[in-house]
Amino acid sequence: MHTRRTPTHRRNRPRTRAAATLLTAALLGTACSAAGGASTSAGAEPGAAQATLAALPAATPAALAPYYGQRLRWRDCGAPGFQCATMKAPLDYAKPDAGDIRLAVARKKATGPGKRIGSLLVNPGGPGGSAVGYLQQYAGIGYPAEVRARYDMVAVDPRGVARSEPVKCLDGREMDAYTQTDTTPDDAGEQDELVGAYKKFAEGCGANAPKLLRHVSTVEAARDMDVLRAILGDSRLNYVGASYGTFLGATYAGLFPKRAGRLVLDGAMDPALPARRLNLEQTAGFETAFQSFAKDCARRTDCPLGAKGTPPATIGKNLKSFFTRLDSRPVPTGDADGRKLTESLATTGVIAAMYDEGAWQQLRESLVSAMKENDGAGLLILSDSYYEREADGGYSNLMSANAAVNCLDLPAAFSTPDEVREALPSFEKASPVFGEGLAWSSLNCTYWPVAPTGEPHRIEAAGAAPVVVVGTTRDPATPYPWAKALAAQLSSGHLLTYDGDGHTAYGRGSACIDTAINTYLLRGTPPNNGKRCA
């Protein structure tokens, strides 16, 4: 799902906030995430009896004392005003003496005036988004001045991500081939090619990080945050997480309810859903967002998908027809590496623009160029920003980490291609435009080299201080019902609703949302449960 953003979707970034709060890495991404307790199988429907994530003992085990007691050596790092350090955590919390993992940490100290409240950890989502990059490029300079005045702004790249011993599955050229793989196979041969791409990706991850791949779960990342909390000298963890970052933050609250401070979970996930249901509901979320875009497009003279007043359903059919044409006749892009705009790249480009309504004009212009001028450069830029492809042809490890975490956190959505075919009608009903591709993209964890350690589960965090859960009504990547579900699960959840478009709500222009969250962060007073903002 991607991101937050602001700056992080790279390249010639359309800077759609879409980037790091991915969740599922859209088309060749992965099953949406969740992790932890125990319960229903991957195909089970929610509503069955489920385990609740159990809190860990309050006392720190003696074997972990050296980690909790370590001191960081802060140093200057690139960006003015920021300091960086490296912390150690056990690779395996069940066997703390079996080796360490090194995690990258960054901070920007409170600027004042006003009494310092403590540290505020931030995470942009993904999984796989760099929290350190997010801090340095946005949160540490773009969060409200009054928040930055009272908190040390802090980030840690989760294990396997960016600067923290990153998982890496394929090189740049291999990733280019992977992202261009057809995710709407028309015959057995194309299906075999897609399955082969998933297998090659998984094999690359397993070969390059066989040990690490078993220890990049959300539960482990949440435990790392508690170690960092102690190192920073905070009795409670204060945190703002977006998209997948909400699952990470909720997991922390479930494991350490008495240490949970002021937690903002923006663009929330529902940890009780199995992978197939998560992917199906996210597919519907992208359709909801597309319908909103289609209505807006049909009011404009530059809409390439229909004249003024064209019904959204027709707009969608016209886009799907364009994708179908690209399947057999890719469009030139002028790319230095010779890539053309394929159906898969174009679809990812459109999905990237769904994260932020501010990117809709860019999407319209890119579609005009591709559909009427035979120039796919604009949609390729959007797709590259989603995948975090750099101008030199390299990729960040976003997609590798995204798969590594998701495939460990939940059992795969599907066991075989035949199961995908059986589920196609439900996915295409959820989204006539994106359903087919997103259904096939849910197959990638099927071939993962490491067995999952998590299952769907509820998170109640009994005894935690008030937790603010934020949901956007037309959020494509984290559908609004997920926020309602998480707020209801949490014993102290307060639902804050943004009636609007785009992924996440904080810092996106709603004074109502920002004031409610800032008041909570600065004073500890949560908004009334059920508060709505336009």
CSV table of N, CA and C in Angstrom, one decimal, residues 127-227:
chain,number,residue,atom,x,y,z
A,127,PRO,N,4.7,-3.2,4.5
A,127,PRO,CA,6.0,-3.2,5.1
A,127,PRO,C,7.2,-3.1,4.2
A,128,GLY,N,8.2,-2.5,4.6
A,128,GLY,CA,9.4,-2.3,3.8
A,128,GLY,C,9.8,-0.9,3.6
A,129,GLY,N,8.9,0.1,4.0
A,129,GLY,CA,9.2,1.5,3.9
A,129,GLY,C,10.3,1.9,4.9
A,130,SER,N,11.2,2.7,4.5
A,130,SER,CA,12.3,3.1,5.4
A,130,SER,C,11.8,4.1,6.4
A,131,ALA,N,11.8,3.8,7.7
A,131,ALA,CA,11.3,4.8,8.7
A,131,ALA,C,12.4,5.9,8.9
A,132,VAL,N,13.7,5.5,8.7
A,132,VAL,CA,14.7,6.5,8.8
A,132,VAL,C,14.6,7.5,7.7
A,133,GLY,N,14.4,7.0,6.5
A,133,GLY,CA,14.2,7.9,5.3
A,133,GLY,C,13.0,8.8,5.5
A,134,TYR,N,11.9,8.2,6.0
A,134,TYR,CA,10.7,9.0,6.2
A,134,TYR,C,10.9,10.1,7.3
A,135,LEU,N,11.6,9.8,8.3
A,135,LEU,CA,11.9,10.8,9.3
A,135,LEU,C,12.7,11.9,8.7
A,136,GLN,N,13.8,11.6,8.0
A,136,GLN,CA,14.7,12.6,7.5
A,136,GLN,C,14.1,13.4,6.4
A,137,GLN,N,13.2,12.8,5.6
A,137,GLN,CA,12.7,13.5,4.4
A,137,GLN,C,11.3,14.1,4.7
A,138,TYR,N,10.6,13.7,5.7
A,138,TYR,CA,9.3,14.3,6.0
A,138,TYR,C,9.0,14.5,7.5
A,139,ALA,N,8.9,13.5,8.3
A,139,ALA,CA,8.4,13.7,9.6
A,139,ALA,C,9.2,14.6,10.4
A,140,GLY,N,10.6,14.5,10.3
A,140,GLY,CA,11.4,15.4,11.1
A,140,GLY,C,11.5,16.8,10.7
A,141,ILE,N,10.9,17.1,9.5
A,141,ILE,CA,10.9,18.5,9.1
A,141,ILE,C,9.5,18.9,8.7
A,142,GLY,N,8.6,18.0,8.5
A,142,GLY,CA,7.2,18.3,8.0
A,142,GLY,C,6.1,18.1,9.0
A,143,TYR,N,6.3,17.4,10.1
A,143,TYR,CA,5.3,17.3,11.1
A,143,TYR,C,5.1,18.7,11.7
A,144,PRO,N,4.0,18.9,12.3
A,144,PRO,CA,3.7,20.3,12.9
A,144,PRO,C,4.8,20.7,13.8
A,145,ALA,N,5.1,22.0,13.7
A,145,ALA,CA,6.2,22.5,14.5
A,145,ALA,C,6.1,22.3,16.0
A,146,GLU,N,4.8,22.4,16.5
A,146,GLU,CA,4.6,22.3,17.9
A,146,GLU,C,4.8,20.8,18.4
A,147,VAL,N,4.6,19.9,17.5
A,147,VAL,CA,4.9,18.5,17.8
A,147,VAL,C,6.5,18.3,17.8
A,148,ARG,N,7.1,18.8,16.8
A,148,ARG,CA,8.6,18.6,16.8
A,148,ARG,C,9.3,19.4,17.9
A,149,ALA,N,8.6,20.4,18.4
A,149,ALA,CA,9.2,21.2,19.5
A,149,ALA,C,9.2,20.4,20.8
A,150,ARG,N,8.3,19.5,21.0
A,150,ARG,CA,8.1,18.8,22.3
A,150,ARG,C,8.6,17.4,22.3
A,151,TYR,N,8.8,16.8,21.1
A,151,TYR,CA,9.3,15.5,21.0
A,151,TYR,C,10.7,15.4,20.3
A,152,ASP,N,11.5,14.4,20.8
A,152,ASP,CA,12.6,13.9,19.9
A,152,ASP,C,11.9,13.1,18.9
A,153,MET,N,12.1,13.4,17.6
A,153,MET,CA,11.5,12.6,16.5
A,153,MET,C,12.5,11.5,16.2
A,154,VAL,N,12.0,10.2,16.3
A,154,VAL,CA,12.9,9.1,16.2
A,154,VAL,C,12.3,8.1,15.2
A,155,ALA,N,13.2,7.3,14.6
A,155,ALA,CA,12.8,6.3,13.6
A,155,ALA,C,13.8,5.1,13.7
A,156,VAL,N,13.3,3.9,13.5
A,156,VAL,CA,14.2,2.8,13.4
A,156,VAL,C,13.7,2.0,12.2
A,157,ASP,N,14.6,1.7,11.2
A,157,ASP,CA,14.3,0.8,10.1
A,157,ASP,C,14.0,-0.6,10.7
A,158,PRO,N,12.9,-1.1,10.4
A,158,PRO,CA,12.6,-2.5,10.9
A,158,PRO,C,13.6,-3.5,10.4
A,159,ARG,N,13.8,-4.6,11.0
A,159,ARG,CA,14.7,-5.6,10.6
A,159,ARG,C,14.4,-6.0,9.2
A,160,GLY,N,15.4,-6.1,8.3
A,160,GLY,CA,15.2,-6.5,7.0
A,160,GLY,C,14.9,-5.4,6.0
A,161,VAL,N,14.8,-4.2,6.5
A,161,VAL,CA,14.4,-3.0,5.8
A,161,VAL,C,15.5,-2.0,5.6
A,162,ALA,N,15.7,-1.5,4.4
A,162,ALA,CA,16.6,-0.3,4.1
A,162,ALA,C,18.0,-0.5,4.8
A,163,ARG,N,18.2,0.3,5.8
A,163,ARG,CA,19.5,0.3,6.5
A,163,ARG,C,19.7,-0.8,7.5
A,164,SER,N,18.7,-1.5,7.8
A,164,SER,CA,18.7,-2.6,8.9
A,164,SER,C,18.8,-4.0,8.3
A,165,GLU,N,20.1,-4.3,7.8
A,165,GLU,CA,20.3,-5.6,7.2
A,165,GLU,C,19.2,-6.0,6.2
A,166,PRO,N,19.1,-5.3,5.2
A,166,PRO,CA,18.0,-5.4,4.2
A,166,PRO,C,18.0,-6.8,3.5
A,167,VAL,N,16.8,-7.3,3.4
A,167,VAL,CA,16.5,-8.4,2.5
A,167,VAL,C,16.6,-8.0,1.1
A,168,LYS,N,17.3,-8.7,0.3
A,168,LYS,CA,17.4,-8.4,-1.1
A,168,LYS,C,17.2,-9.6,-2.0
A,169,CYS,N,16.2,-9.6,-2.9
A,169,CYS,CA,15.9,-10.9,-3.6
A,169,CYS,C,16.4,-10.9,-5.0
A,170,LEU,N,16.3,-9.8,-5.8
A,170,LEU,CA,16.7,-9.7,-7.2
A,170,LEU,C,17.5,-8.5,-7.4
A,171,ASP,N,18.4,-8.5,-8.5
A,171,ASP,CA,19.1,-7.3,-8.9
A,171,ASP,C,18.2,-6.5,-9.8
A,172,GLY,N,18.7,-5.3,-10.2
A,172,GLY,CA,17.9,-4.4,-10.9
A,172,GLY,C,17.3,-4.9,-12.2
A,173,ARG,N,18.1,-5.6,-13.0
A,173,ARG,CA,17.5,-6.1,-14.3
A,173,ARG,C,16.5,-7.2,-14.0
A,174,GLU,N,16.8,-8.0,-13.0
A,174,GLU,CA,15.8,-9.1,-12.6
A,174,GLU,C,14.5,-8.5,-12.1
A,175,MET,N,14.6,-7.4,-11.4
A,175,MET,CA,13.4,-6.7,-10.9
A,175,MET,C,12.6,-6.1,-12.0
A,176,ASP,N,13.4,-5.6,-13.0
A,176,ASP,CA,12.7,-5.0,-14.2
A,176,ASP,C,11.8,-6.1,-14.9
A,177,ALA,N,12.4,-7.3,-15.0
A,177,ALA,CA,11.6,-8.4,-15.6
A,177,ALA,C,10.5,-8.8,-14.7
A,178,TYR,N,10.7,-8.8,-13.4
A,178,TYR,CA,9.7,-9.2,-12.5
A,178,TYR,C,8.5,-8.3,-12.5
A,179,THR,N,8.7,-7.0,-12.5
A,179,THR,CA,7.6,-6.0,-12.5
A,179,THR,C,6.9,-6.0,-13.8
A,180,GLN,N,7.5,-6.5,-14.9
A,180,GLN,CA,6.8,-6.5,-16.2
A,180,GLN,C,6.1,-7.8,-16.4
A,181,THR,N,6.2,-8.8,-15.5
A,181,THR,CA,5.5,-10.0,-15.7
A,181,THR,C,4.0,-9.8,-15.8
A,182,ASP,N,3.3,-10.5,-16.7
A,182,ASP,CA,1.9,-10.4,-16.9
A,182,ASP,C,1.1,-11.0,-15.7
A,183,THR,N,0.4,-10.2,-15.0
A,183,THR,CA,-0.4,-10.7,-13.9
A,183,THR,C,-1.9,-11.0,-14.2
A,184,THR,N,-2.2,-11.0,-15.5
A,184,THR,CA,-3.5,-11.4,-15.9
A,184,THR,C,-3.3,-12.5,-17.0
A,185,PRO,N,-2.8,-13.7,-16.6
A,185,PRO,CA,-2.5,-14.7,-17.6
A,185,PRO,C,-3.7,-15.2,-18.4
A,186,ASP,N,-3.5,-15.2,-19.7
A,186,ASP,CA,-4.6,-15.6,-20.6
A,186,ASP,C,-4.6,-17.1,-21.0
A,187,ASP,N,-3.5,-17.8,-20.7
A,187,ASP,CA,-3.4,-19.2,-21.0
A,187,ASP,C,-2.5,-19.9,-20.1
A,188,ALA,N,-2.3,-21.2,-20.3
A,188,ALA,CA,-1.4,-22.0,-19.4
A,188,ALA,C,0.0,-21.5,-19.4
A,189,GLY,N,0.5,-21.1,-20.6
A,189,GLY,CA,1.8,-20.7,-20.7
A,189,GLY,C,2.1,-19.4,-19.9
A,190,GLU,N,1.2,-18.4,-20.0
A,190,GLU,CA,1.4,-17.2,-19.3
A,190,GLU,C,1.2,-17.5,-17.8
A,191,GLN,N,0.4,-18.4,-17.4
A,191,GLN,CA,0.2,-18.7,-16.0
A,191,GLN,C,1.6,-19.3,-15.5
A,192,ASP,N,2.2,-20.2,-16.3
A,192,ASP,CA,3.4,-20.8,-15.9
A,192,ASP,C,4.5,-19.7,-15.7
A,193,GLU,N,4.5,-18.7,-16.6
A,193,GLU,CA,5.5,-17.6,-16.5
A,193,GLU,C,5.3,-16.8,-15.2
A,194,LEU,N,4.1,-16.6,-14.9
A,194,LEU,CA,3.8,-15.9,-13.6
A,194,LEU,C,4.2,-16.7,-12.4
A,195,VAL,N,3.9,-17.9,-12.4
A,195,VAL,CA,4.3,-18.8,-11.3
A,195,VAL,C,5.9,-18.9,-11.2
A,196,GLY,N,6.5,-18.9,-12.4
A,196,GLY,CA,7.9,-19.0,-12.5
A,196,GLY,C,8.6,-17.7,-11.9
A,197,ALA,N,7.9,-16.6,-12.2
A,197,ALA,CA,8.4,-15.3,-11.6
A,197,ALA,C,8.3,-15.3,-10.1
A,198,TYR,N,7.2,-15.7,-9.6
A,198,TYR,CA,7.1,-15.8,-8.1
A,198,TYR,C,8.1,-16.7,-7.5
A,199,LYS,N,8.4,-17.9,-8.1
A,199,LYS,CA,9.3,-18.8,-7.6
A,199,LYS,C,10.7,-18.2,-7.7
A,200,LYS,N,11.1,-17.6,-8.8
A,200,LYS,CA,12.4,-17.0,-8.9
A,200,LYS,C,12.6,-15.9,-7.8
A,201,PHE,N,11.6,-15.1,-7.6
A,201,PHE,CA,11.7,-14.1,-6.6
A,201,PHE,C,11.9,-14.7,-5.2
A,202,ALA,N,11.1,-15.7,-4.9
A,202,ALA,CA,11.2,-16.4,-3.6
A,202,ALA,C,12.6,-17.1,-3.4
A,203,GLU,N,13.0,-17.7,-4.5
A,203,GLU,CA,14.3,-18.4,-4.4
A,203,GLU,C,15.5,-17.4,-4.2
A,204,GLY,N,15.4,-16.2,-4.8
A,204,GLY,CA,16.4,-15.2,-4.6
A,204,GLY,C,16.4,-14.7,-3.2
A,205,CYS,N,15.3,-14.5,-2.6
A,205,CYS,CA,15.2,-14.1,-1.2
A,205,CYS,C,15.8,-15.2,-0.3
A,206,GLY,N,15.5,-16.4,-0.5
A,206,GLY,CA,16.0,-17.5,0.3
A,206,GLY,C,17.4,-17.8,0.2
A,207,ALA,N,18.0,-17.5,-1.0
A,207,ALA,CA,19.4,-17.7,-1.2
A,207,ALA,C,20.2,-16.6,-0.6
A,208,ASN,N,19.7,-15.4,-0.6
A,208,ASN,CA,20.5,-14.2,-0.2
A,208,ASN,C,20.3,-14.0,1.3
A,209,ALA,N,19.3,-14.4,2.0
A,209,ALA,CA,19.1,-14.1,3.4
A,209,ALA,C,18.3,-15.3,4.1
A,210,PRO,N,18.9,-16.5,4.0
A,210,PRO,CA,18.2,-17.7,4.5
A,210,PRO,C,17.9,-17.6,6.0
A,211,LYS,N,18.8,-17.1,6.8
A,211,LYS,CA,18.6,-17.0,8.3
A,211,LYS,C,17.7,-15.8,8.6
A,212,LEU,N,18.0,-14.7,8.0
A,212,LEU,CA,17.2,-13.5,8.3
A,212,LEU,C,15.7,-13.6,8.0
A,213,LEU,N,15.5,-14.3,6.9
A,213,LEU,CA,14.1,-14.5,6.4
A,213,LEU,C,13.2,-15.1,7.4
A,214,ARG,N,13.7,-15.8,8.4
A,214,ARG,CA,12.9,-16.4,9.4
A,214,ARG,C,12.6,-15.5,10.6
A,215,HIS,N,13.2,-14.3,10.5
A,215,HIS,CA,13.1,-13.4,11.7
A,215,HIS,C,12.9,-11.9,11.3
A,216,VAL,N,11.9,-11.7,10.4
A,216,VAL,CA,11.5,-10.4,10.1
A,216,VAL,C,10.0,-10.1,10.3
A,217,SER,N,9.5,-10.8,11.2
A,217,SER,CA,8.0,-10.7,11.5
A,217,SER,C,7.7,-9.4,12.2
A,218,THR,N,6.4,-9.1,12.1
A,218,THR,CA,6.0,-7.9,12.8
A,218,THR,C,6.1,-8.0,14.3
A,219,VAL,N,5.9,-9.1,14.9
A,219,VAL,CA,6.0,-9.3,16.3
A,219,VAL,C,7.5,-9.0,16.7
A,220,GLU,N,8.4,-9.5,15.9
A,220,GLU,CA,9.8,-9.3,16.3
A,220,GLU,C,10.2,-7.8,16.1
A,221,ALA,N,9.6,-7.1,15.1
A,221,ALA,CA,9.9,-5.7,14.9
A,221,ALA,C,9.3,-4.9,16.0
A,222,ALA,N,8.1,-5.3,16.5
A,222,ALA,CA,7.5,-4.6,17.7
A,222,ALA,C,8.4,-4.8,18.9
A,223,ARG,N,8.9,-6.0,19.1
A,223,ARG,CA,9.8,-6.2,20.3
A,223,ARG,C,11.1,-5.3,20.1
A,224,ASP,N,11.6,-5.1,18.9
A,224,ASP,CA,12.7,-4.3,18.7
A,224,ASP,C,12.4,-2.8,19.2
A,225,MET,N,11.2,-2.4,18.9
A,225,MET,CA,10.8,-1.0,19.3
A,225,MET,C,10.8,-0.9,20.8
A,226,ASP,N,10.4,-2.0,21.5
A,226,ASP,CA,10.5,-1.9,23.0
A,226,ASP,C,11.9,-1.8,23.5
A,227,VAL,N,12.8,-2.5,22.8
A,227,VAL,CA,14.2,-2.3,23.2
A,227,VAL,C,14.7,-0.9,23.0
